[in-house]
Structures are given as C-alpha cells and as structure tokens.
Amino acid sequence: MLPLPDRSRTVSVLAFDGMSPFELGCVVEVFGLPRPELDVPWYELAVCAERPGPLRAVGGFTIEAAHGLDVFAGARTVIVPGVPDVRAEVSPALTAALRRAHDGGARVVSICSGAFALAAAGLLDGRAATTHWRYAALLQRRFPEVRVDPGVLYVDEGDVLTSAGSAAGLDLLVHLVRRDHGPSVANAVARRLVVPPHREGGQAQFVEAPVAAVDDDDPVGRAMDWVLADLTRPVTVAALARVAGMSERGFIRHFGRRTGTSPLRWVIAQRIAASLPLLETTAAPIEEIAAAVGFESPVTFRHHFGRSMRTSPSAYRKAFRR
C-alpha cells in the first residue's frame, strides 16, 4: 500500500470541559501512540479545544489541549468524541469549524454524543447516523433530517462517520485504520488493543430492555397484560381486540398511539426480551428457548432475533452468558 500523504495522516480530536476521558483516550490510543512495528506511516494526532486553558475531565483531573479550532479544522480526519450536553445548543464556533473541515475535504467523525455536534453543523442532514442508544430518540427529535439508526455500532457514510457509545468508538476507529491501511494493519492494531477487529451484531444487544409495566385500567393495558401473562399462547390482533373490548381498527389505532408500534411487532419484541435472560443464565437449547417464549419454530426465533438484536441467539449467549 502506498504511503499516505502528510495531510492524510493528520487527525484532530476535540477536548472540552467536563468530558469523559474514555472516548478521548480511545482516539489517543489508536492514532496518537507510535506503532513503528507496523512499518507504515502512522498518524499525527492533535488534541484541540475551543479555547485555551485547563479542561476538567470526569474523574477529577484536568487536561490541557495544545491546539485550537484552526488546527482542529485543518486535519484530514476530524473527531468529536462527545458534547457537554446533548440538550444544549452546540457552540457556533464548533459548528463553523466542522463545516470548514468538511468543506476542505476532511472526513468528519463522531463518537457517542458527538453526533449532536455533527448534526448541528448540518453534516448529517439526509444521511444515516448513529449515537449511543440512550440518545438516539433525542437525536432524531432534535434533528429530524437525520436518519438515525440506533441499532448499529457505527455508520460509514464515506466522508462522515458516526459511532454508538463508548466502546463502539473503538470499532469505528479500527475501521478507519482498516480503510487507510488495509485489514492486516487494522487486525494488528486490534490485537494490541485486545479487541476483536470486527464485532458481530449491533448495539441493540446492549440496550436495557425490561418488559414494560402496563396499566390495568385501560383497554390497551389489559391486552398487553394478557399477552405477558403467557407469551406462548397464539396471539392475533382479533384476540387482542377482544381482550381490550374494542374493534380491531380502534385497537390498532390506540395501540399505535400508546407504543409507537404495531401490536404484533410489540408481541415479537416482548418474546425476544423474555428470551434474553434464558440465553444469559441457562444452557437450554435454542429450540427450547424459542418455544418457551412463544415462537413457532427456532427458525422464526432466529429470524426475529437477528432483525431486532443485529446478532444471533448463539452469539448473544456467547457474549453475555453469566
């Protein structure tokens, strides 16, 4: 592979007051640590901030960035590892720097809540993007032009890349190394980090998803409670409507307002949620777990589990078995 031109090796990362050090540390570990053993031109990292002076980090220590936003915007790869507050406005100086970097040909990258800064700069309009699953709904509400995908570890749109929260940032950073230097170098970096070069599945498998509580006093709540009392029973919209004492059309309408989804999709989600502790805590075969939570066959279970969790039941069990 040909050596990267000098500017192609420059990486900048934004530090800010109140930041978590983990995401910044991931960037420094991947791009700032010399790796002469790889025998390829490595990156030149600049840690930048909006203004000079010490910056407080979570954990009770301070860091000081050597560079400002001019250096930040001038790098070939520009990384925002988070924002101070996902509900606050992003500073005009930062959004201007991000637009300037993008207009100048940089690839712009976010980790976790950093997607809010890219969205505020307009760089995610009309694009697919992700963020930490806790913030995905808020990102979609604040920036409706963004196609938020809460189920993936990262999204590569070529010149704009976004990752889910925390450790998913490492997945994206190793992916950038793979893009620049090929799989052999990326695999070597992953081994040094003691992480897999590519993780199976998406962040849906890490979302805390307890079965929702229902209200016995409303018709939709009664139908939901009826389903949860025995997930193995066959469920149809007609049966749910009968339990609720409503017409099928009226039930579907009220259910959608209540949950944001269709009745049968909700039932599938509850069955998958019920399967997770069985996968985590038992050695029961997949076939038995599928039947125990109401799926007609293991094939159907694997299909819906894969669509929802972005991984297979067996891979989930391997990752989370207690």
mmCIF file of C-alpha atoms in Angstrom:
data_model
loop_
_atom_site.group_PDB
_atom_site.id
_atom_site.type_symbol
_atom_site.label_atom_id
_atom_site.label_comp_id
_atom_site.label_asym_id
_atom_site.label_seq_id
_atom_site.Cartn_x
_atom_site.Cartn_y
_atom_site.Cartn_z
ATOM 1 C CA MET A 1 0.000 0.000 0.000
ATOM 2 C CA LEU A 2 1.370 3.461 -0.915
ATOM 3 C CA PRO A 3 2.445 5.770 1.957
ATOM 4 C CA LEU A 4 -0.217 8.241 2.993
ATOM 5 C CA PRO A 5 0.457 11.874 2.060
ATOM 6 C CA ASP A 6 1.304 14.067 5.049
ATOM 7 C CA ARG A 7 -2.161 15.644 5.410
ATOM 8 C CA SER A 8 -3.792 12.253 5.110
ATOM 9 C CA ARG A 9 -2.029 11.265 8.330
ATOM 10 C CA THR A 10 -3.278 14.226 10.384
ATOM 11 C CA VAL A 11 -6.004 13.550 12.941
ATOM 12 C CA SER A 12 -7.560 16.071 15.315
ATOM 13 C CA VAL A 13 -9.777 15.355 18.295
ATOM 14 C CA LEU A 14 -11.845 17.809 20.305
ATOM 15 C CA ALA A 15 -11.423 18.058 24.086
ATOM 16 C CA PHE A 16 -13.915 20.015 26.155
ATOM 17 C CA ASP A 17 -14.645 20.888 29.748
ATOM 18 C CA GLY A 18 -16.489 18.120 31.597
ATOM 19 C CA MET A 19 -15.688 15.413 29.066
ATOM 20 C CA SER A 20 -15.423 11.714 29.773
ATOM 21 C CA PRO A 21 -11.796 10.656 29.248
ATOM 22 C CA PHE A 22 -12.665 7.257 27.775
ATOM 23 C CA GLU A 23 -13.563 8.345 24.247
ATOM 24 C CA LEU A 24 -10.634 10.780 24.089
ATOM 25 C CA GLY A 25 -8.356 8.026 25.353
ATOM 26 C CA CYS A 26 -9.548 5.683 22.597
ATOM 27 C CA VAL A 27 -8.607 8.237 19.941
ATOM 28 C CA VAL A 28 -5.201 8.836 21.539
ATOM 29 C CA GLU A 29 -4.547 5.095 21.834
ATOM 30 C CA VAL A 30 -5.359 4.388 18.184
ATOM 31 C CA PHE A 31 -3.936 7.467 16.457
ATOM 32 C CA GLY A 32 -1.506 9.021 18.950
ATOM 33 C CA LEU A 33 0.538 6.004 20.031
ATOM 34 C CA PRO A 34 3.576 5.401 17.793
ATOM 35 C CA ARG A 35 3.499 1.982 16.121
ATOM 36 C CA PRO A 36 6.892 1.504 14.439
ATOM 37 C CA GLU A 37 6.403 -2.272 14.412
ATOM 38 C CA LEU A 38 3.702 -1.887 11.748
ATOM 39 C CA ASP A 39 6.126 -0.390 9.216
ATOM 40 C CA VAL A 40 3.571 2.045 7.768
ATOM 41 C CA PRO A 41 3.459 5.851 8.078
ATOM 42 C CA TRP A 42 1.384 6.393 11.212
ATOM 43 C CA TYR A 43 -0.916 9.257 12.125
ATOM 44 C CA GLU A 44 -0.110 12.682 13.553
ATOM 45 C CA LEU A 45 -2.613 13.476 16.308
ATOM 46 C CA ALA A 46 -3.527 16.919 17.611
ATOM 47 C CA VAL A 47 -5.699 17.328 20.717
ATOM 48 C CA CYS A 48 -7.674 20.549 20.301
ATOM 49 C CA ALA A 49 -10.124 22.707 22.249
ATOM 50 C CA GLU A 50 -12.327 25.710 21.558
ATOM 51 C CA ARG A 51 -10.375 27.882 23.953
ATOM 52 C CA PRO A 52 -7.032 27.605 25.814
ATOM 53 C CA GLY A 53 -6.701 26.600 29.442
ATOM 54 C CA PRO A 54 -7.203 23.546 31.630
ATOM 55 C CA LEU A 55 -10.238 21.352 30.941
ATOM 56 C CA ARG A 56 -11.879 19.336 33.699
ATOM 57 C CA ALA A 57 -12.421 15.659 32.939
ATOM 58 C CA VAL A 58 -14.799 13.247 34.614
ATOM 59 C CA GLY A 59 -12.878 11.554 37.403
ATOM 60 C CA GLY A 60 -11.383 14.644 38.994
ATOM 61 C CA PHE A 61 -8.408 15.555 36.825
ATOM 62 C CA THR A 62 -7.649 18.160 34.176
ATOM 63 C CA ILE A 63 -6.152 18.096 30.714
ATOM 64 C CA GLU A 64 -4.827 20.900 28.556
ATOM 65 C CA ALA A 65 -5.127 20.898 24.790
ATOM 66 C CA ALA A 66 -2.206 22.299 22.821
ATOM 67 C CA HIS A 67 -4.241 23.434 19.820
ATOM 68 C CA GLY A 68 -7.350 25.419 18.936
ATOM 69 C CA LEU A 69 -10.103 25.112 16.367
ATOM 70 C CA ASP A 70 -7.933 26.211 13.446
ATOM 71 C CA VAL A 71 -5.742 23.130 13.835
ATOM 72 C CA PHE A 72 -8.857 21.050 14.551
ATOM 73 C CA ALA A 73 -10.498 22.050 11.260
ATOM 74 C CA GLY A 74 -7.274 21.659 9.260
ATOM 75 C CA ALA A 75 -6.767 17.941 9.877
ATOM 76 C CA ARG A 76 -7.584 15.199 7.380
ATOM 77 C CA THR A 77 -9.638 13.311 9.988
ATOM 78 C CA VAL A 78 -11.624 15.364 12.492
ATOM 79 C CA ILE A 79 -13.109 13.587 15.528
ATOM 80 C CA VAL A 80 -15.733 14.812 18.003
ATOM 81 C CA PRO A 81 -15.805 12.310 20.903
ATOM 82 C CA GLY A 82 -18.863 13.825 22.602
ATOM 83 C CA VAL A 83 -20.638 17.020 23.582
ATOM 84 C CA PRO A 84 -21.015 18.510 27.076
ATOM 85 C CA ASP A 85 -24.833 18.392 26.999
ATOM 86 C CA VAL A 86 -26.973 16.592 24.406
ATOM 87 C CA ARG A 87 -29.865 19.001 25.093
ATOM 88 C CA ALA A 88 -27.871 22.217 24.776
ATOM 89 C CA GLU A 89 -27.028 24.130 21.635
ATOM 90 C CA VAL A 90 -23.640 23.374 20.111
ATOM 91 C CA SER A 91 -21.385 26.424 20.010
ATOM 92 C CA PRO A 92 -21.356 28.330 16.686
ATOM 93 C CA ALA A 93 -17.546 28.257 16.713
ATOM 94 C CA LEU A 94 -17.507 24.457 16.756
ATOM 95 C CA THR A 95 -20.203 24.017 14.094
ATOM 96 C CA ALA A 96 -18.360 26.503 11.877
ATOM 97 C CA ALA A 97 -15.107 24.585 12.360
ATOM 98 C CA LEU A 98 -16.811 21.308 11.470
ATOM 99 C CA ARG A 99 -18.307 22.781 8.303
ATOM 100 C CA ARG A 100 -14.946 24.299 7.382
ATOM 101 C CA ALA A 101 -13.230 20.954 7.875
ATOM 102 C CA HIS A 102 -15.819 19.112 5.788
ATOM 103 C CA ASP A 103 -15.753 21.701 3.024
ATOM 104 C CA GLY A 104 -11.971 21.349 2.973
ATOM 105 C CA GLY A 105 -12.173 17.637 2.276
ATOM 106 C CA ALA A 106 -11.782 16.225 5.779
ATOM 107 C CA ARG A 107 -13.611 13.141 6.917
ATOM 108 C CA VAL A 108 -15.611 14.079 9.989
ATOM 109 C CA VAL A 109 -16.129 11.504 12.725
ATOM 110 C CA SER A 110 -18.220 11.385 15.897
ATOM 111 C CA ILE A 111 -18.220 9.017 18.843
ATOM 112 C CA CYS A 112 -21.234 8.659 21.139
ATOM 113 C CA SER A 113 -22.938 12.045 21.713
ATOM 114 C CA GLY A 114 -20.542 13.752 19.309
ATOM 115 C CA ALA A 115 -23.186 13.084 16.650
ATOM 116 C CA PHE A 116 -25.131 16.030 18.076
ATOM 117 C CA ALA A 117 -22.313 18.377 17.055
ATOM 118 C CA LEU A 118 -22.186 16.950 13.529
ATOM 119 C CA ALA A 119 -25.972 17.212 13.266
ATOM 120 C CA ALA A 120 -25.929 20.811 14.498
ATOM 121 C CA ALA A 121 -23.393 21.617 11.785
ATOM 122 C CA GLY A 122 -25.774 20.178 9.187
ATOM 123 C CA LEU A 123 -23.354 17.413 8.209
ATOM 124 C CA LEU A 124 -25.833 14.616 8.943
ATOM 125 C CA ASP A 125 -28.821 16.033 7.034
ATOM 126 C CA GLY A 126 -30.218 13.343 4.764
ATOM 127 C CA ARG A 127 -27.656 10.822 5.975
ATOM 128 C CA ALA A 128 -27.789 7.712 8.116
ATOM 129 C CA ALA A 129 -26.118 8.161 11.503
ATOM 130 C CA THR A 130 -25.972 6.629 14.950
ATOM 131 C CA THR A 131 -25.212 7.585 18.531
ATOM 132 C CA HIS A 132 -25.445 5.955 21.937
ATOM 133 C CA TRP A 133 -28.753 4.099 22.162
ATOM 134 C CA ARG A 134 -29.750 6.273 25.153
ATOM 135 C CA TYR A 135 -29.602 9.388 22.957
ATOM 136 C CA ALA A 136 -30.942 8.032 19.667
ATOM 137 C CA ALA A 137 -34.554 9.162 20.140
ATOM 138 C CA LEU A 138 -33.439 12.624 21.268
ATOM 139 C CA LEU A 139 -31.103 12.981 18.289
ATOM 140 C CA GLN A 140 -33.987 12.109 15.962
ATOM 141 C CA ARG A 141 -36.334 14.594 17.646
ATOM 142 C CA ARG A 142 -33.813 17.448 17.644
ATOM 143 C CA PHE A 143 -32.609 16.777 14.082
ATOM 144 C CA PRO A 144 -35.440 15.202 12.062
ATOM 145 C CA GLU A 145 -33.462 15.435 8.814
ATOM 146 C CA VAL A 146 -31.056 12.783 10.126
ATOM 147 C CA ARG A 147 -31.851 9.093 9.518
ATOM 148 C CA VAL A 148 -30.939 7.821 12.972
ATOM 149 C CA ASP A 149 -30.172 4.103 13.208
ATOM 150 C CA PRO A 150 -30.000 3.145 16.890
ATOM 151 C CA GLY A 151 -29.184 -0.500 16.223
ATOM 152 C CA VAL A 152 -25.685 -0.367 14.711
ATOM 153 C CA LEU A 153 -22.229 0.095 16.204
ATOM 154 C CA TYR A 154 -21.192 2.626 13.571
ATOM 155 C CA VAL A 155 -22.224 4.153 10.257
ATOM 156 C CA ASP A 156 -19.748 4.922 7.472
ATOM 157 C CA GLU A 157 -21.100 7.466 5.002
ATOM 158 C CA GLY A 158 -17.713 7.979 3.369
ATOM 159 C CA ASP A 159 -16.776 11.491 4.416
ATOM 160 C CA VAL A 160 -18.925 11.474 7.578
ATOM 161 C CA LEU A 161 -18.814 8.629 10.093
ATOM 162 C CA THR A 162 -20.667 8.198 13.384
ATOM 163 C CA SER A 163 -20.452 5.580 16.112
ATOM 164 C CA ALA A 164 -22.556 4.433 19.019
ATOM 165 C CA GLY A 165 -21.481 4.967 22.596
ATOM 166 C CA SER A 166 -18.205 4.381 24.379
ATOM 167 C CA ALA A 167 -16.576 1.115 23.244
ATOM 168 C CA ALA A 168 -18.288 1.299 19.843
ATOM 169 C CA GLY A 169 -15.948 4.211 19.196
ATOM 170 C CA LEU A 170 -13.083 1.712 19.138
ATOM 171 C CA ASP A 171 -14.909 -0.297 16.493
ATOM 172 C CA LEU A 172 -15.149 2.786 14.304
ATOM 173 C CA LEU A 173 -11.544 3.867 14.915
ATOM 174 C CA VAL A 174 -10.231 0.419 13.955
ATOM 175 C CA HIS A 175 -12.486 0.617 10.891
ATOM 176 C CA LEU A 176 -10.779 3.887 9.916
ATOM 177 C CA VAL A 177 -7.387 2.210 10.218
ATOM 178 C CA ARG A 178 -8.712 -0.597 8.012
ATOM 179 C CA ARG A 179 -9.818 1.941 5.407
ATOM 180 C CA ASP A 180 -6.424 3.645 5.417
ATOM 181 C CA HIS A 181 -4.022 0.732 5.758
ATOM 182 C CA GLY A 182 -5.925 -2.451 4.989
ATOM 183 C CA PRO A 183 -7.102 -5.378 7.108
ATOM 184 C CA SER A 184 -3.670 -6.690 8.155
ATOM 185 C CA VAL A 185 -2.675 -3.451 9.850
ATOM 186 C CA ALA A 186 -6.148 -2.994 11.364
ATOM 187 C CA ASN A 187 -6.018 -6.533 12.754
ATOM 188 C CA ALA A 188 -2.607 -5.863 14.279
ATOM 189 C CA VAL A 189 -3.916 -2.702 15.957
ATOM 190 C CA ALA A 190 -6.953 -4.607 17.253
ATOM 191 C CA ARG A 191 -4.670 -7.256 18.747
ATOM 192 C CA ARG A 192 -2.658 -4.552 20.509
ATOM 193 C CA LEU A 193 -5.904 -3.126 21.884
ATOM 194 C CA VAL A 194 -7.057 -6.648 22.864
ATOM 195 C CA VAL A 195 -10.335 -6.161 20.984
ATOM 196 C CA PRO A 196 -11.791 -8.070 18.033
ATOM 197 C CA PRO A 197 -11.041 -6.428 14.650
ATOM 198 C CA HIS A 198 -14.759 -6.574 13.891
ATOM 199 C CA ARG A 199 -17.577 -7.222 16.348
ATOM 200 C CA GLU A 200 -20.660 -9.195 15.385
ATOM 201 C CA GLY A 201 -24.021 -7.539 15.923
ATOM 202 C CA GLY A 202 -25.085 -4.021 16.841
ATOM 203 C CA GLN A 203 -25.763 -2.002 19.925
ATOM 204 C CA ALA A 204 -29.330 -3.330 20.233
ATOM 205 C CA GLN A 205 -27.839 -6.256 22.152
ATOM 206 C CA PHE A 206 -26.610 -3.841 24.863
ATOM 207 C CA VAL A 207 -29.840 -1.889 25.334
ATOM 208 C CA GLU A 208 -31.500 -2.335 28.680
ATOM 209 C CA ALA A 209 -34.978 -3.526 27.677
ATOM 210 C CA PRO A 210 -37.090 -4.677 30.604
ATOM 211 C CA VAL A 211 -40.655 -5.715 29.873
ATOM 212 C CA ALA A 212 -42.724 -2.573 30.181
ATOM 213 C CA ALA A 213 -45.230 -2.219 33.002
ATOM 214 C CA VAL A 214 -48.829 -1.964 31.913
ATOM 215 C CA ASP A 215 -51.835 -0.202 33.325
ATOM 216 C CA ASP A 216 -54.755 -2.485 34.138
ATOM 217 C CA ASP A 217 -57.217 0.403 33.963
ATOM 218 C CA ASP A 218 -57.069 0.956 30.220
ATOM 219 C CA PRO A 219 -58.136 -1.433 27.436
ATOM 220 C CA VAL A 220 -54.775 -1.498 25.677
ATOM 221 C CA GLY A 221 -53.064 -2.167 29.008
ATOM 222 C CA ARG A 222 -55.363 -5.143 29.640
ATOM 223 C CA ALA A 223 -54.460 -6.630 26.274
ATOM 224 C CA MET A 224 -50.758 -6.138 26.908
ATOM 225 C CA ASP A 225 -51.063 -7.752 30.321
ATOM 226 C CA TRP A 226 -52.910 -10.697 28.751
ATOM 227 C CA VAL A 227 -50.001 -11.256 26.341
ATOM 228 C CA LEU A 228 -47.352 -11.010 29.070
ATOM 229 C CA ALA A 229 -49.194 -13.484 31.292
ATOM 230 C CA ASP A 230 -48.471 -16.268 28.774
ATOM 231 C CA LEU A 231 -46.152 -15.487 25.876
ATOM 232 C CA THR A 232 -46.563 -18.995 24.470
ATOM 233 C CA ARG A 233 -50.220 -18.584 23.518
ATOM 234 C CA PRO A 234 -51.070 -17.726 19.888
ATOM 235 C CA VAL A 235 -51.708 -14.004 19.511
ATOM 236 C CA THR A 236 -53.721 -12.265 16.819
ATOM 237 C CA VAL A 237 -54.954 -8.705 16.535
ATOM 238 C CA ALA A 238 -58.512 -10.065 16.766
ATOM 239 C CA ALA A 239 -57.741 -11.796 20.075
ATOM 240 C CA LEU A 240 -56.098 -8.659 21.480
ATOM 241 C CA ALA A 241 -59.042 -6.519 20.427
ATOM 242 C CA ARG A 242 -61.453 -8.916 22.141
ATOM 243 C CA VAL A 243 -59.499 -8.729 25.409
ATOM 244 C CA ALA A 244 -59.496 -4.935 25.148
ATOM 245 C CA GLY A 245 -63.209 -4.827 24.286
ATOM 246 C CA MET A 246 -62.546 -2.778 21.166
ATOM 247 C CA SER A 247 -62.878 -3.115 17.416
ATOM 248 C CA GLU A 248 -59.739 -4.294 15.625
ATOM 249 C CA ARG A 249 -59.325 -0.979 13.836
ATOM 250 C CA GLY A 250 -59.796 1.014 17.026
ATOM 251 C CA PHE A 251 -57.408 -1.234 18.922
ATOM 252 C CA ILE A 252 -54.664 -0.879 16.317
ATOM 253 C CA ARG A 253 -55.069 2.911 16.376
ATOM 254 C CA HIS A 254 -54.955 3.170 20.179
ATOM 255 C CA PHE A 255 -52.116 0.660 20.450
ATOM 256 C CA GLY A 256 -50.019 2.656 17.990
ATOM 257 C CA ARG A 257 -50.546 5.847 19.978
ATOM 258 C CA ARG A 258 -49.619 4.040 23.170
ATOM 259 C CA THR A 259 -46.490 2.207 21.985
ATOM 260 C CA GLY A 260 -45.400 3.713 18.678
ATOM 261 C CA THR A 261 -45.535 0.307 17.010
ATOM 262 C CA SER A 262 -47.994 -2.336 15.828
ATOM 263 C CA PRO A 263 -49.479 -4.973 18.175
ATOM 264 C CA LEU A 264 -47.720 -7.928 16.579
ATOM 265 C CA ARG A 265 -44.358 -6.163 16.438
ATOM 266 C CA TRP A 266 -44.763 -5.402 20.144
ATOM 267 C CA VAL A 267 -45.517 -9.071 20.860
ATOM 268 C CA ILE A 268 -42.373 -10.137 18.997
ATOM 269 C CA ALA A 269 -40.325 -7.607 20.976
ATOM 270 C CA GLN A 270 -41.666 -8.971 24.279
ATOM 271 C CA ARG A 271 -40.833 -12.529 23.249
ATOM 272 C CA ILE A 272 -37.300 -11.545 22.328
ATOM 273 C CA ALA A 273 -36.915 -9.629 25.604
ATOM 274 C CA ALA A 274 -38.103 -12.703 27.503
ATOM 275 C CA SER A 275 -35.538 -14.861 25.718
ATOM 276 C CA LEU A 276 -32.555 -12.773 26.836
ATOM 277 C CA PRO A 277 -32.349 -13.942 30.469
ATOM 278 C CA LEU A 278 -32.804 -17.541 29.271
ATOM 279 C CA LEU A 279 -29.862 -17.140 26.909
ATOM 280 C CA GLU A 280 -27.803 -15.432 29.617
ATOM 281 C CA THR A 281 -28.477 -17.753 32.544
ATOM 282 C CA THR A 282 -29.393 -21.209 31.208
ATOM 283 C CA ALA A 283 -27.877 -23.855 28.968
ATOM 284 C CA ALA A 284 -31.246 -24.665 27.375
ATOM 285 C CA PRO A 285 -31.077 -25.365 23.630
ATOM 286 C CA ILE A 286 -32.164 -22.596 21.290
ATOM 287 C CA GLU A 287 -35.135 -24.747 20.235
ATOM 288 C CA GLU A 288 -36.416 -24.914 23.818
ATOM 289 C CA ILE A 289 -35.958 -21.195 24.397
ATOM 290 C CA ALA A 290 -37.812 -20.399 21.177
ATOM 291 C CA ALA A 291 -40.782 -22.497 22.295
ATOM 292 C CA ALA A 292 -40.676 -21.165 25.851
ATOM 293 C CA VAL A 293 -41.160 -17.564 24.701
ATOM 294 C CA GLY A 294 -43.796 -18.298 22.083
ATOM 295 C CA PHE A 295 -42.046 -18.594 18.731
ATOM 296 C CA GLU A 296 -43.443 -21.277 16.430
ATOM 297 C CA SER A 297 -40.003 -22.562 15.457
ATOM 298 C CA PRO A 298 -36.314 -21.903 16.111
ATOM 299 C CA VAL A 299 -36.045 -20.618 12.547
ATOM 300 C CA THR A 300 -38.656 -17.939 13.267
ATOM 301 C CA PHE A 301 -36.937 -17.121 16.567
ATOM 302 C CA ARG A 302 -33.534 -16.702 14.914
ATOM 303 C CA HIS A 303 -35.042 -14.561 12.155
ATOM 304 C CA HIS A 304 -36.754 -12.106 14.502
ATOM 305 C CA PHE A 305 -33.875 -12.130 16.995
ATOM 306 C CA GLY A 306 -31.427 -11.241 14.222
ATOM 307 C CA ARG A 307 -33.609 -8.417 12.916
ATOM 308 C CA SER A 308 -34.059 -6.946 16.395
ATOM 309 C CA MET A 309 -30.684 -7.566 18.035
ATOM 310 C CA ARG A 310 -28.398 -7.470 14.984
ATOM 311 C CA THR A 311 -26.807 -10.733 16.110
ATOM 312 C CA SER A 312 -27.821 -14.363 16.523
ATOM 313 C CA PRO A 313 -29.126 -16.001 19.702
ATOM 314 C CA SER A 314 -25.978 -18.140 19.891
ATOM 315 C CA ALA A 315 -23.656 -15.144 19.505
ATOM 316 C CA TYR A 316 -25.644 -13.228 22.115
ATOM 317 C CA ARG A 317 -25.369 -16.153 24.527
ATOM 318 C CA LYS A 318 -21.612 -16.379 23.942
ATOM 319 C CA ALA A 319 -21.192 -12.676 24.706
ATOM 320 C CA PHE A 320 -23.482 -12.433 27.734
ATOM 321 C CA ARG A 321 -23.595 -15.899 29.308
ATOM 322 C CA ARG A 322 -23.128 -15.438 33.070
#
